[in-house]
């Protein structure tokens, strides 16, 4: 049963494959069929597709940028007034560059550009003749205003770019540290299952996900929670954002899917994210993560971290299964590794003795 204002479209799948039926309307979409997105999501039930998540986040970022620009412009306007009216400086418009720089450092490019445009308009309206009008009587004032706008935009953009590079470097460093912690934990654990409690805590601590848990099983019906970063009942949901991998170097993307077998989602802005644990085409389980609405869409670094963790967990679970089925192979490998280590130790002692 669909609302009257939704549109139904039926089209062939990629490469002439199975047909996909799409229902679109109200900024959302629902896709059903046994090909395309349904196959990519790995679910045996109709799935809903939503290729982006901008609820509240874009609006909130815009409001924050405008608030930062407004605060810096207010302080600069007071300083310009004091310099021109009280001190007697004929042209103090360059003071507005301080507001542009401050906005760029605090809130990024959008705030810096907003501050530059706001500085242009404020100085024109408050300090050029005729006062309290956007008209400019003196052509030289136009030159001053245009230079203020141009220099403000350039300075603000450069300041914001420097801030963004520093933030990106910090995020990459944190991602590298988290990836090392995951690899180190798996290497020291006797089995992958034994490492799961530590891994989910690492993922929750190093990302903006409020809760992370791992469920193991070959399909949705067989999945059972194996480790959880926090206690309590697992959240119910009707939709989840599934990480869909792309071939080659194409980045993975989050696709919102509808799981008809799940309980209805609560009236909340929280989002459920899911990354499948797969090895050789077989599903071994999933990494699930709960994200509060204000945190927005997962960053690229968070997405890569979850993807790398899923790959390492899948390989570890595969090795565990191999150790159970063929323990002699694992023993031979350990003996070979121990032999190589022993040879290196003996060789090192021999070299020292000869020296």
Short mmCIF file of C-alpha atoms in Angstrom, two decimals:
data_model
loop_
_atom_site.label_atom_id
_atom_site.label_comp_id
_atom_site.label_asym_id
_atom_site.label_seq_id
_atom_site.Cartn_x
_atom_site.Cartn_y
_atom_site.Cartn_z
CA UNK A 1 0.00 0.00 0.00
CA UNK A 2 1.66 3.18 -1.21
CA UNK A 3 0.71 6.84 -0.78
CA UNK A 4 -1.10 8.41 -3.72
CA UNK A 5 1.74 10.83 -4.45
CA UNK A 6 4.31 8.09 -5.03
CA UNK A 7 5.42 7.01 -8.51
CA UNK A 8 5.91 3.40 -9.58
CA UNK A 9 8.64 2.66 -12.12
CA UNK A 10 9.59 -0.76 -13.45
CA UNK A 11 12.88 -1.22 -15.29
CA UNK A 12 15.24 -4.00 -16.27
CA UNK A 13 18.19 -4.67 -14.02
CA UNK A 14 21.80 -3.97 -14.99
CA UNK A 15 22.87 -5.72 -18.17
CA UNK A 16 19.35 -6.83 -18.93
CA UNK A 17 19.15 -8.76 -15.68
CA UNK A 18 16.17 -9.26 -13.39
CA UNK A 19 13.56 -6.54 -13.28
CA UNK A 20 13.53 -4.03 -10.46
CA UNK A 21 10.45 -2.12 -9.38
CA UNK A 22 11.01 1.28 -7.78
CA UNK A 23 8.54 3.38 -5.82
CA UNK A 24 9.60 7.00 -5.42
CA UNK A 25 8.14 9.98 -3.63
CA UNK A 26 8.55 12.35 -0.72
CA UNK A 27 12.32 12.35 -1.14
CA UNK A 28 12.60 8.57 -0.60
CA UNK A 29 12.65 5.45 -2.72
CA UNK A 30 11.75 1.79 -2.38
CA UNK A 31 13.29 -0.87 -4.60
CA UNK A 32 12.10 -4.44 -4.88
CA UNK A 33 13.13 -7.35 -7.02
CA UNK A 34 15.64 -10.19 -7.05
CA UNK A 35 18.43 -8.28 -8.78
CA UNK A 36 20.31 -5.02 -8.54
CA UNK A 37 20.16 -3.55 -5.07
CA UNK A 38 18.44 -6.55 -3.51
CA UNK A 39 21.30 -8.80 -4.59
CA UNK A 40 23.91 -6.28 -3.49
CA UNK A 41 22.34 -5.96 -0.08
CA UNK A 42 22.34 -9.72 0.35
CA UNK A 43 18.83 -9.83 1.78
CA UNK A 44 16.10 -12.25 0.86
CA UNK A 45 13.34 -9.70 1.42
CA UNK A 46 12.29 -6.56 -0.46
CA UNK A 47 14.69 -3.75 0.25
CA UNK A 48 14.34 0.01 0.16
CA UNK A 49 17.06 2.11 -1.40
CA UNK A 50 18.22 5.47 -0.14
CA UNK A 51 21.64 6.48 -1.48
CA UNK A 52 22.26 9.44 0.79
CA UNK A 53 21.48 10.60 4.26
CA UNK A 54 21.25 14.35 4.76
CA UNK A 55 18.53 14.48 7.39
CA UNK A 56 19.28 17.43 9.68
CA UNK A 57 23.03 17.29 9.08
CA UNK A 58 23.23 19.73 6.13
CA UNK A 59 20.79 22.12 7.78
CA UNK A 60 22.61 21.94 11.11
CA UNK A 61 25.99 22.59 9.46
CA UNK A 62 24.59 25.61 7.59
CA UNK A 63 23.11 27.05 10.77
CA UNK A 64 26.40 26.56 12.64
CA UNK A 65 28.37 28.26 9.84
CA UNK A 66 26.01 31.25 9.74
CA UNK A 67 26.05 31.58 13.54
CA UNK A 68 29.87 31.60 13.57
CA UNK A 69 30.01 34.17 10.76
CA UNK A 70 27.43 36.38 12.48
CA UNK A 71 29.29 36.34 15.80
CA UNK A 72 32.64 37.21 14.21
CA UNK A 73 31.06 39.96 12.09
CA UNK A 74 29.37 41.51 15.11
CA UNK A 75 32.67 41.75 16.98
CA UNK A 76 34.47 43.16 13.92
CA UNK A 77 31.72 45.74 13.32
CA UNK A 78 32.08 47.04 16.86
CA UNK A 79 35.85 47.30 16.40
CA UNK A 80 35.49 49.10 13.04
CA UNK A 81 33.08 51.58 14.62
CA UNK A 82 35.50 52.27 17.46
CA UNK A 83 38.45 52.80 15.11
CA UNK A 84 36.64 55.06 12.67
CA UNK A 85 34.36 57.05 14.98
CA UNK A 86 36.40 57.20 18.18
CA UNK A 87 40.02 56.91 17.02
CA UNK A 88 39.50 58.71 13.72
CA UNK A 89 40.93 56.17 11.30
CA UNK A 90 39.34 56.98 7.91
CA UNK A 91 39.10 53.40 6.61
CA UNK A 92 39.19 50.42 8.97
CA UNK A 93 37.46 47.96 6.63
CA UNK A 94 40.44 45.58 6.74
CA UNK A 95 39.45 44.71 10.31
CA UNK A 96 36.70 42.57 8.83
CA UNK A 97 39.39 40.19 7.56
CA UNK A 98 39.84 39.11 11.17
CA UNK A 99 36.21 37.98 11.17
CA UNK A 100 36.74 36.07 7.92
CA UNK A 101 39.81 34.29 9.27
CA UNK A 102 38.12 33.46 12.56
CA UNK A 103 35.07 32.05 10.78
CA UNK A 104 37.25 29.95 8.48
CA UNK A 105 39.30 28.52 11.35
CA UNK A 106 36.27 27.69 13.49
CA UNK A 107 33.65 26.57 10.97
CA UNK A 108 35.29 26.04 7.59
CA UNK A 109 34.77 27.32 4.06
CA UNK A 110 31.05 28.06 4.23
CA UNK A 111 31.42 30.27 7.28
CA UNK A 112 34.44 32.07 5.80
CA UNK A 113 32.67 32.92 2.54
CA UNK A 114 29.55 33.97 4.44
CA UNK A 115 31.67 36.25 6.62
CA UNK A 116 33.34 37.81 3.57
CA UNK A 117 29.99 38.58 1.93
CA UNK A 118 28.58 39.82 5.23
CA UNK A 119 31.59 42.12 5.72
CA UNK A 120 31.07 43.59 2.27
CA UNK A 121 27.40 44.34 2.96
CA UNK A 122 27.90 45.59 6.54
CA UNK A 123 30.67 48.02 5.68
CA UNK A 124 28.66 49.29 2.74
CA UNK A 125 25.51 49.77 4.82
CA UNK A 126 27.03 51.16 8.04
CA UNK A 127 30.21 52.99 7.12
CA UNK A 128 30.01 54.27 3.52
CA UNK A 129 28.01 57.28 2.38
CA UNK A 130 25.11 57.50 2.07
CA UNK A 131 24.83 55.73 5.44
CA UNK A 132 22.23 53.02 6.06
CA UNK A 133 21.94 52.34 2.35
CA UNK A 134 23.55 49.87 -0.01
CA UNK A 135 24.11 52.68 -2.54
CA UNK A 136 27.66 54.01 -2.84
CA UNK A 137 28.19 57.63 -3.83
CA UNK A 138 32.01 57.61 -4.12
CA UNK A 139 33.50 55.34 -6.83
CA UNK A 140 36.60 54.90 -4.64
CA UNK A 141 34.39 53.30 -2.01
CA UNK A 142 33.33 50.71 -4.58
CA UNK A 143 36.97 49.79 -5.10
CA UNK A 144 37.45 49.44 -1.36
CA UNK A 145 34.37 47.28 -0.98
CA UNK A 146 35.21 45.01 -3.93
CA UNK A 147 38.77 44.55 -2.68
CA UNK A 148 37.41 43.74 0.76
CA UNK A 149 35.10 41.11 -0.74
CA UNK A 150 37.79 39.58 -2.96
CA UNK A 151 40.51 39.46 -0.30
CA UNK A 152 38.02 38.21 2.27
CA UNK A 153 36.90 35.29 0.11
CA UNK A 154 40.50 34.33 -0.78
CA UNK A 155 41.80 34.59 2.78
CA UNK A 156 38.78 32.76 4.15
CA UNK A 157 39.13 29.96 1.62
CA UNK A 158 42.84 29.51 2.32
CA UNK A 159 42.26 29.52 6.08
CA UNK A 160 39.45 27.00 5.80
CA UNK A 161 41.49 24.78 3.47
CA UNK A 162 44.33 24.69 6.00
CA UNK A 163 41.87 23.73 8.74
CA UNK A 164 40.32 21.01 6.58
CA UNK A 165 43.75 19.54 5.77
CA UNK A 166 44.65 19.45 9.45
CA UNK A 167 41.34 17.80 10.30
CA UNK A 168 41.79 15.23 7.50
CA UNK A 169 45.30 14.40 8.72
CA UNK A 170 44.03 13.92 12.26
CA UNK A 171 41.24 11.65 11.04
CA UNK A 172 43.65 9.55 8.97
CA UNK A 173 45.99 9.22 11.94
CA UNK A 174 43.15 8.08 14.17
CA UNK A 175 42.01 5.61 11.50
CA UNK A 176 45.53 4.16 11.24
CA UNK A 177 45.81 3.78 15.01
CA UNK A 178 42.40 2.10 15.20
CA UNK A 179 43.27 -0.28 12.36
CA UNK A 180 46.50 -1.22 14.12
CA UNK A 181 44.64 -1.84 17.39
CA UNK A 182 42.23 -4.17 15.59
CA UNK A 183 45.04 -6.10 13.88
CA UNK A 184 47.01 -6.29 17.14
CA UNK A 185 43.99 -7.58 19.06
CA UNK A 186 43.29 -10.27 16.48
CA UNK A 187 46.94 -11.33 16.39
CA UNK A 188 47.15 -11.81 20.16
CA UNK A 189 43.80 -13.55 20.63
CA UNK A 190 43.62 -17.34 20.70
CA UNK A 191 40.66 -17.18 18.33
CA UNK A 192 38.67 -14.56 16.48
CA UNK A 193 35.60 -15.13 18.64
CA UNK A 194 37.70 -14.46 21.73
CA UNK A 195 38.76 -11.09 20.26
CA UNK A 196 35.23 -9.94 19.36
CA UNK A 197 34.43 -8.15 22.68
CA UNK A 198 37.60 -6.07 22.43
CA UNK A 199 37.02 -5.33 18.75
CA UNK A 200 33.52 -3.94 19.18
CA UNK A 201 34.74 -1.71 22.01
CA UNK A 202 37.54 -0.40 19.79
CA UNK A 203 35.12 0.37 16.96
CA UNK A 204 32.74 2.16 19.31
CA UNK A 205 35.56 4.19 20.88
CA UNK A 206 37.25 5.19 17.62
CA UNK A 207 34.08 6.24 15.76
CA UNK A 208 30.95 8.26 16.45
CA UNK A 209 28.83 5.14 16.64
CA UNK A 210 27.18 4.91 20.03
CA UNK A 211 26.95 1.11 19.97
CA UNK A 212 28.61 -1.63 17.92
CA UNK A 213 27.88 -5.34 17.96
CA UNK A 214 28.83 -8.39 15.90
CA UNK A 215 26.32 -11.07 14.96
CA UNK A 216 27.44 -14.37 13.44
CA UNK A 217 25.40 -16.52 11.10
CA UNK A 218 25.03 -17.50 7.46
CA UNK A 219 21.87 -15.42 6.92
CA UNK A 220 19.47 -13.08 8.68
CA UNK A 221 17.56 -15.89 10.34
CA UNK A 222 20.70 -17.61 11.61
CA UNK A 223 22.53 -14.50 12.88
CA UNK A 224 23.04 -14.39 16.64
CA UNK A 225 24.84 -11.64 18.63
CA UNK A 226 28.37 -12.68 19.55
CA UNK A 227 29.74 -9.46 21.08
CA UNK A 228 28.30 -6.07 22.03
CA UNK A 229 30.02 -2.84 23.06
CA UNK A 230 27.23 -2.14 25.55
CA UNK A 231 24.59 -4.14 27.37
CA UNK A 232 20.83 -4.20 27.09
CA UNK A 233 18.43 -5.32 24.42
CA UNK A 234 19.40 -4.71 20.83
CA UNK A 235 17.48 -1.89 19.13
CA UNK A 236 14.55 -2.74 16.88
CA UNK A 237 14.50 -1.28 13.39
CA UNK A 238 12.76 -1.50 10.05
CA UNK A 239 15.56 0.01 7.94
CA UNK A 240 19.33 -0.18 8.01
CA UNK A 241 22.13 1.41 5.98
CA UNK A 242 24.13 -1.42 4.39
CA UNK A 243 27.68 -0.87 3.16
CA UNK A 244 27.82 -1.89 -0.51
CA UNK A 245 31.32 -2.60 -1.81
CA UNK A 246 32.32 -1.55 -5.32
CA UNK A 247 34.80 -3.31 -7.62
CA UNK A 248 38.31 -1.95 -7.96
CA UNK A 249 39.13 1.39 -6.38
CA UNK A 250 35.56 2.67 -6.37
CA UNK A 251 34.58 3.78 -2.86
CA UNK A 252 31.93 1.83 -0.99
CA UNK A 253 28.66 3.58 -0.23
CA UNK A 254 25.91 3.27 2.35
CA UNK A 255 22.56 2.17 0.95
CA UNK A 256 19.50 2.26 3.16
CA UNK A 257 17.51 -0.96 2.92
CA UNK A 258 14.17 -2.04 4.31
CA UNK A 259 14.18 -5.36 6.16
CA UNK A 260 10.61 -6.53 6.37
CA UNK A 261 11.41 -9.18 8.98
CA UNK A 262 12.62 -6.68 11.57
CA UNK A 263 10.54 -4.99 14.21
CA UNK A 264 9.34 -1.45 13.45
CA UNK A 265 11.86 1.29 13.95
CA UNK A 266 11.42 3.47 16.98
CA UNK A 267 10.45 7.13 16.65
CA UNK A 268 14.03 8.37 16.76
CA UNK A 269 16.69 9.86 14.55
CA UNK A 270 19.10 7.02 15.37
CA UNK A 271 20.35 5.05 12.38
CA UNK A 272 21.43 1.42 12.12
CA UNK A 273 24.44 0.61 9.92
CA UNK A 274 25.46 -2.84 8.77
CA UNK A 275 28.61 -4.32 7.19
CA UNK A 276 28.52 -7.95 6.08
CA UNK A 277 31.29 -10.38 7.05
CA UNK A 278 31.96 -12.31 3.86
CA UNK A 279 34.61 -14.78 2.79
CA UNK A 280 34.74 -16.43 -0.60
CA UNK A 281 31.17 -15.40 -1.36
CA UNK A 282 29.83 -16.92 1.87
CA UNK A 283 28.30 -14.74 4.54
CA UNK A 284 29.63 -15.33 8.04
CA UNK A 285 27.79 -12.57 9.90
CA UNK A 286 27.56 -8.80 10.20
CA UNK A 287 28.98 -5.82 12.04
CA UNK A 288 26.08 -3.69 13.28
CA UNK A 289 26.47 -0.11 14.48
CA UNK A 290 24.01 2.35 16.01
CA UNK A 291 24.51 6.04 15.24
CA UNK A 292 22.65 8.93 16.82
CA UNK A 293 21.02 11.38 14.41
CA UNK A 294 23.19 14.43 15.28
CA UNK A 295 26.33 12.45 14.37
CA UNK A 296 25.26 12.48 10.72
CA UNK A 297 26.46 10.15 7.99
CA UNK A 298 29.60 8.06 8.71
CA UNK A 299 32.77 9.74 7.47
CA UNK A 300 35.02 8.16 4.87
CA UNK A 301 37.48 7.22 7.60
CA UNK A 302 34.77 5.55 9.69
CA UNK A 303 33.49 3.70 6.62
CA UNK A 304 36.97 2.44 5.73
CA UNK A 305 37.58 1.38 9.34
CA UNK A 306 34.36 -0.66 9.48
CA UNK A 307 35.12 -2.17 6.09
CA UNK A 308 38.67 -3.13 7.10
CA UNK A 309 37.44 -4.56 10.40
CA UNK A 310 34.85 -6.64 8.56
CA UNK A 311 37.51 -8.01 6.19
CA UNK A 312 39.86 -8.92 9.04
CA UNK A 313 37.08 -10.55 11.05
CA UNK A 314 35.98 -12.59 8.04
CA UNK A 315 39.52 -13.84 7.44
CA UNK A 316 39.93 -14.64 11.12
CA UNK A 317 36.67 -16.59 11.25
CA UNK A 318 37.72 -18.49 8.14
CA UNK A 319 41.03 -19.42 9.78
CA UNK A 320 39.17 -20.53 12.91
CA UNK A 321 36.96 -22.81 10.82
CA UNK A 322 40.02 -24.21 9.03
CA UNK A 323 41.73 -24.88 12.37
CA UNK A 324 38.72 -26.90 13.54
CA UNK A 325 38.40 -28.90 10.31
CA UNK A 326 42.14 -29.38 9.64
CA UNK A 327 44.14 -28.84 12.86
CA UNK A 328 47.19 -30.54 11.37
CA UNK A 329 47.57 -27.73 8.81
CA UNK A 330 47.66 -25.11 11.54
CA UNK A 331 50.20 -27.17 13.53
CA UNK A 332 52.46 -27.54 10.49
CA UNK A 333 52.29 -23.81 9.82
CA UNK A 334 53.11 -22.98 13.45
CA UNK A 335 56.02 -25.47 13.42
CA UNK A 336 57.35 -23.94 10.21
CA UNK A 337 57.09 -20.44 11.66
CA UNK A 338 58.76 -21.59 14.88
CA UNK A 339 61.54 -23.24 12.89
CA UNK A 340 62.22 -20.06 10.93
CA UNK A 341 62.31 -18.03 14.13
CA UNK A 342 64.71 -20.55 15.69
CA UNK A 343 66.97 -20.42 12.62
CA UNK A 344 67.10 -16.64 12.80
CA UNK A 345 68.00 -16.78 16.49
CA UNK A 346 70.77 -19.33 15.93
CA UNK A 347 72.12 -17.37 12.99
CA UNK A 348 72.12 -14.17 15.03
CA UNK A 349 74.09 -15.83 17.82
CA UNK A 350 76.56 -17.32 15.32
CA UNK A 351 77.15 -13.92 13.74
CA UNK A 352 77.70 -12.35 17.16
CA UNK A 353 80.10 -15.14 18.14
CA UNK A 354 82.14 -14.74 14.95
CA UNK A 355 82.30 -10.99 15.40
#
